[in-house]
CSV table of C-alpha atoms in Angstrom, one decimal:
chain,number,residue,atom,x,y,z
A,19,GLY,CA,-3.9,144.8,24.7
A,20,GLU,CA,-3.5,143.3,21.2
A,21,SER,CA,-0.8,141.3,19.4
A,22,VAL,CA,-0.1,139.8,16.1
A,23,GLY,CA,0.9,136.4,17.1
A,24,LEU,CA,3.6,135.8,14.6
A,25,HIS,CA,5.3,139.2,14.8
A,26,LEU,CA,4.9,140.1,18.4
A,27,PRO,CA,5.1,136.9,20.4
A,28,THR,CA,4.7,138.5,23.8
A,29,LEU,CA,1.7,140.4,25.0
A,30,SER,CA,1.6,142.2,28.3
A,31,VAL,CA,-1.7,143.4,29.8
A,32,GLN,CA,-2.9,144.7,33.1
A,33,GLU,CA,-5.2,142.6,35.2
A,34,GLY,CA,-8.8,143.3,34.4
A,35,ASP,CA,-8.1,144.6,30.9
A,36,ASN,CA,-9.3,142.7,27.8
A,37,SER,CA,-6.7,140.8,25.8
A,38,ILE,CA,-6.7,140.1,22.1
A,39,ILE,CA,-4.4,137.5,20.6
A,40,ASN,CA,-4.2,137.3,16.9
A,41,CYS,CA,-3.3,134.5,14.5
A,42,ALA,CA,-2.8,134.4,10.8
A,43,TYR,CA,-3.5,130.9,9.4
A,44,SER,CA,-2.0,129.6,6.1
A,45,ASN,CA,-4.4,127.2,4.5
A,46,SER,CA,-7.6,128.5,2.9
A,47,ALA,CA,-8.9,125.0,2.9
A,48,SER,CA,-8.8,124.8,6.7
A,49,ASP,CA,-12.3,124.4,8.1
A,50,TYR,CA,-11.7,124.0,11.8
A,51,PHE,CA,-9.7,126.1,14.2
A,52,ILE,CA,-8.7,125.6,17.9
A,53,TRP,CA,-7.2,127.8,20.5
A,54,TYR,CA,-5.0,126.1,23.1
A,55,LYS,CA,-3.5,127.5,26.3
A,56,GLN,CA,-0.2,126.2,27.6
A,57,GLU,CA,0.9,127.1,31.1
A,58,SER,CA,4.6,126.7,32.0
A,59,GLY,CA,5.5,123.0,32.5
A,60,LYS,CA,2.2,121.7,31.3
A,61,GLY,CA,0.7,120.3,28.1
A,62,PRO,CA,-1.6,122.4,25.9
A,63,GLN,CA,-5.2,122.7,27.1
A,64,PHE,CA,-8.2,123.2,24.8
A,65,ILE,CA,-9.9,126.6,25.2
A,66,ILE,CA,-12.3,127.0,22.4
A,67,ASP,CA,-12.9,126.0,18.8
A,68,ILE,CA,-14.7,127.3,15.8
A,69,ARG,CA,-15.7,125.9,12.4
A,70,SER,CA,-15.4,127.8,9.2
A,71,ASN,CA,-19.1,128.2,8.8
A,72,MET,CA,-19.1,130.5,11.8
A,73,ASP,CA,-17.4,133.9,12.3
A,74,LYS,CA,-17.8,134.2,16.0
A,75,ARG,CA,-18.1,131.8,19.0
A,76,GLN,CA,-18.2,132.7,22.6
A,77,GLY,CA,-17.2,130.8,25.7
A,78,GLN,CA,-16.7,131.7,29.3
A,79,ARG,CA,-14.7,135.0,29.2
A,80,VAL,CA,-13.3,134.0,25.8
A,81,THR,CA,-14.5,134.8,22.3
A,82,VAL,CA,-13.0,133.6,19.0
A,83,LEU,CA,-13.4,135.6,15.8
A,84,LEU,CA,-12.8,134.1,12.4
A,85,ASN,CA,-12.2,136.2,9.3
A,86,LYS,CA,-11.9,133.8,6.4
A,87,THR,CA,-11.4,136.6,3.8
A,88,VAL,CA,-8.0,137.5,5.3
A,89,LYS,CA,-7.4,134.2,6.9
A,90,HIS,CA,-7.2,135.7,10.4
A,91,LEU,CA,-8.3,134.3,13.8
A,92,SER,CA,-8.4,136.1,17.1
A,93,LEU,CA,-8.9,135.1,20.7
A,94,GLN,CA,-10.4,137.7,23.0
A,95,ILE,CA,-10.1,137.3,26.8
A,96,ALA,CA,-12.3,139.5,28.8
A,97,ALA,CA,-11.2,140.8,32.2
A,98,THR,CA,-7.8,139.1,32.0
A,99,GLN,CA,-6.7,137.5,35.2
A,100,PRO,CA,-3.2,136.4,36.5
A,101,GLY,CA,-4.2,132.8,35.8
A,102,ASP,CA,-4.5,133.6,32.2
A,103,SER,CA,-0.8,134.0,31.9
A,104,ALA,CA,0.4,131.4,29.5
A,105,VAL,CA,1.4,130.8,25.9
A,106,TYR,CA,-1.6,130.7,23.5
A,107,PHE,CA,-1.5,128.6,20.3
A,108,CYS,CA,-3.9,128.7,17.4
A,109,ALA,CA,-4.2,125.5,15.4
A,110,GLU,CA,-5.9,124.9,12.0
A,111,ASN,CA,-7.3,121.7,10.7
A,112,ALA,CA,-8.1,120.9,7.1
A,113,SER,CA,-10.6,118.2,6.1
A,114,GLY,CA,-9.0,115.5,4.1
A,115,ASN,CA,-5.6,116.0,5.8
A,116,ASN,CA,-6.2,113.2,8.1
A,117,ARG,CA,-7.5,115.9,10.3
A,118,LYS,CA,-3.9,116.8,11.3
A,119,LEU,CA,-3.6,120.0,13.3
A,120,ILE,CA,-1.2,122.6,12.0
A,121,TRP,CA,0.0,124.7,15.0
A,122,GLY,CA,1.0,128.4,15.0
A,123,LEU,CA,4.1,129.7,16.8
A,124,GLY,CA,2.3,130.8,19.9
A,125,THR,CA,1.9,134.1,21.8
A,126,SER,CA,3.0,134.5,25.4
A,127,LEU,CA,0.5,136.4,27.5
A,128,ALA,CA,1.8,138.1,30.7
A,129,VAL,CA,-0.8,139.6,33.1
A,130,ASN,CA,0.5,142.3,35.4
A,131,PRO,CA,-1.3,142.6,38.7
B,27,GLU,CA,-11.4,111.5,35.3
B,28,ALA,CA,-7.7,110.7,35.3
B,29,GLY,CA,-5.7,112.6,32.6
B,30,VAL,CA,-3.0,111.5,30.3
B,31,ALA,CA,0.0,110.2,32.3
B,32,GLN,CA,3.6,110.4,31.1
B,33,SER,CA,6.9,109.5,32.6
B,34,PRO,CA,9.5,110.4,33.3
B,35,ARG,CA,8.9,114.2,33.7
B,36,TYR,CA,12.6,115.0,33.0
B,37,LYS,CA,15.5,113.2,31.4
B,38,ILE,CA,19.0,114.2,30.8
B,39,ILE,CA,21.2,112.0,28.6
B,40,GLU,CA,24.4,112.3,26.6
B,41,LYS,CA,24.3,112.3,22.8
B,42,ARG,CA,24.3,108.9,21.2
B,43,GLN,CA,22.6,107.4,24.2
B,44,SER,CA,19.1,105.9,24.1
B,45,VAL,CA,16.0,107.0,25.9
B,46,ALA,CA,12.4,105.8,26.2
B,47,PHE,CA,9.2,107.7,27.2
B,48,TRP,CA,6.0,106.1,28.4
B,49,CYS,CA,2.4,107.3,28.0
B,50,ASN,CA,-0.8,106.1,29.5
B,51,PRO,CA,-3.8,107.7,27.7
B,52,ILE,CA,-7.2,108.5,29.1
B,53,SER,CA,-9.2,105.3,29.5
B,54,GLY,CA,-11.4,104.6,26.4
B,55,HIS,CA,-9.5,106.9,24.1
B,56,ALA,CA,-8.7,105.1,20.9
B,57,THR,CA,-6.4,107.7,19.4
B,58,LEU,CA,-3.0,108.5,20.8
B,59,TYR,CA,-0.5,111.1,19.6
B,60,TRP,CA,3.1,111.8,20.3
B,61,TYR,CA,4.3,115.3,19.8
B,62,GLN,CA,7.7,117.0,19.9
B,63,GLN,CA,7.7,120.6,21.2
B,64,ILE,CA,10.8,122.7,20.9
B,65,LEU,CA,10.8,125.7,23.2
B,66,GLY,CA,8.7,128.6,21.9
B,67,GLN,CA,7.1,126.6,19.1
B,68,GLY,CA,3.9,124.7,18.7
B,69,PRO,CA,3.8,120.9,19.1
B,70,LYS,CA,4.9,118.9,16.0
B,71,LEU,CA,3.1,115.6,15.5
B,72,LEU,CA,5.5,112.7,15.4
B,73,ILE,CA,3.1,109.8,15.3
B,74,GLN,CA,-0.6,109.1,15.6
B,75,PHE,CA,-2.1,105.7,16.6
B,76,GLN,CA,-5.6,104.5,16.2
B,77,ASN,CA,-5.9,101.7,18.7
B,78,ASN,CA,-2.6,99.8,18.0
B,79,GLY,CA,-2.3,100.8,14.4
B,80,VAL,CA,-0.3,103.7,13.0
B,81,VAL,CA,-2.4,106.4,11.3
B,82,ASP,CA,0.4,108.9,10.6
B,83,ASP,CA,4.1,108.8,11.1
B,84,SER,CA,5.1,111.0,8.3
B,85,GLN,CA,7.1,113.4,10.5
B,86,LEU,CA,8.8,110.7,12.6
B,87,PRO,CA,12.6,110.4,12.0
B,88,LYS,CA,12.5,106.7,11.6
B,89,ASP,CA,16.2,106.3,11.5
B,90,ARG,CA,16.3,107.1,15.2
B,91,PHE,CA,12.8,107.3,16.6
B,92,SER,CA,10.4,104.4,17.1
B,93,ALA,CA,7.1,104.1,18.9
B,94,GLU,CA,4.7,101.3,19.7
B,95,ARG,CA,1.3,100.8,21.2
B,96,LEU,CA,1.1,97.0,21.3
B,97,LYS,CA,-2.1,96.5,23.2
B,98,GLY,CA,-3.9,99.6,22.0
B,99,VAL,CA,-3.5,101.3,25.4
B,100,ASP,CA,-0.1,102.4,26.7
B,101,SER,CA,2.6,103.6,24.3
B,102,THR,CA,6.3,104.1,24.4
B,103,LEU,CA,8.5,106.4,22.3
B,104,LYS,CA,12.1,105.6,21.9
B,105,ILE,CA,15.1,107.6,20.6
B,106,GLN,CA,18.2,105.7,19.7
B,107,PRO,CA,20.8,107.2,19.3
B,108,ALA,CA,19.9,110.7,20.6
B,109,LYS,CA,21.2,113.9,19.0
B,110,LEU,CA,21.6,117.3,20.6
B,111,GLU,CA,18.7,118.6,18.4
B,112,ASP,CA,16.3,116.1,20.0
B,113,SER,CA,16.3,118.3,23.2
B,114,ALA,CA,12.6,119.2,23.5
B,115,VAL,CA,9.5,118.4,25.4
B,116,TYR,CA,7.8,115.2,24.3
B,117,LEU,CA,4.0,115.4,24.7
B,118,CYS,CA,1.6,112.5,24.6
B,119,ALA,CA,-2.1,113.2,23.9
B,120,SER,CA,-5.2,111.1,23.5
B,121,SER,CA,-8.7,111.6,22.1
B,122,PHE,CA,-11.8,109.6,22.0
B,123,ARG,CA,-11.7,109.4,18.2
B,124,GLY,CA,-9.3,110.7,15.6
B,125,GLY,CA,-9.1,114.2,14.2
B,126,SER,CA,-7.3,115.9,17.1
B,127,THR,CA,-10.6,117.8,17.6
B,128,GLU,CA,-10.2,117.8,21.4
B,129,ALA,CA,-7.1,116.0,22.3
B,130,PHE,CA,-6.1,115.9,26.0
B,131,PHE,CA,-2.4,116.4,26.6
B,132,GLY,CA,-0.1,115.0,29.3
B,133,GLN,CA,2.4,117.2,31.1
B,134,GLY,CA,5.2,116.0,28.8
B,135,THR,CA,8.7,114.7,29.3
B,136,ARG,CA,11.4,117.4,29.0
B,137,LEU,CA,14.5,115.8,27.4
B,138,THR,CA,17.9,117.4,27.5
B,139,VAL,CA,20.6,115.9,25.3
B,140,VAL,CA,24.1,117.1,26.3
């Protein structure tokens, strides 16, 4: 399943499928991007980050892709599990902005067993 | 390693009352953040401390919100008087150094103003 974070805030996928969560960022000067996962009743948890000199970075079951031309970021989750159900936020960070994070609106991922 | 501790977990108050939240960051983390998170939105930075000094409080409504980190460790965030629109989750986070590059978040305090 795939979503556009700002226009389709809810993504529903079947367990075992791959998930793609999209994010459009606003500042062309942003040089660092982070994906956070927030489970219900908990604070955000760091998942993976990427710097602007890269276009892809892989972690355990997660991959982040960065397209600076269209200012687009995506988070791919392989073999989605029920424990992946959460709200996912992308955040951008521009150098010289006191490294302040600018957060997106979030996408809710629901994994169906 | 112990995480960021916050209390209370939940608080319900009437408008115009006062409320205070407490945060104990991860040991050794010099940078402490307070965020406000309204349901369905990303966290909004209210204030950032580096040790006991304020780095950024540009989005803190200073007419009613105040925060302190007197000894560079624990911090308190106060709202006086509270308004209905202050209903939100207040998150505390800390990082080893500034930049929010990998901040660790507490579970938050859910405030309901009625």
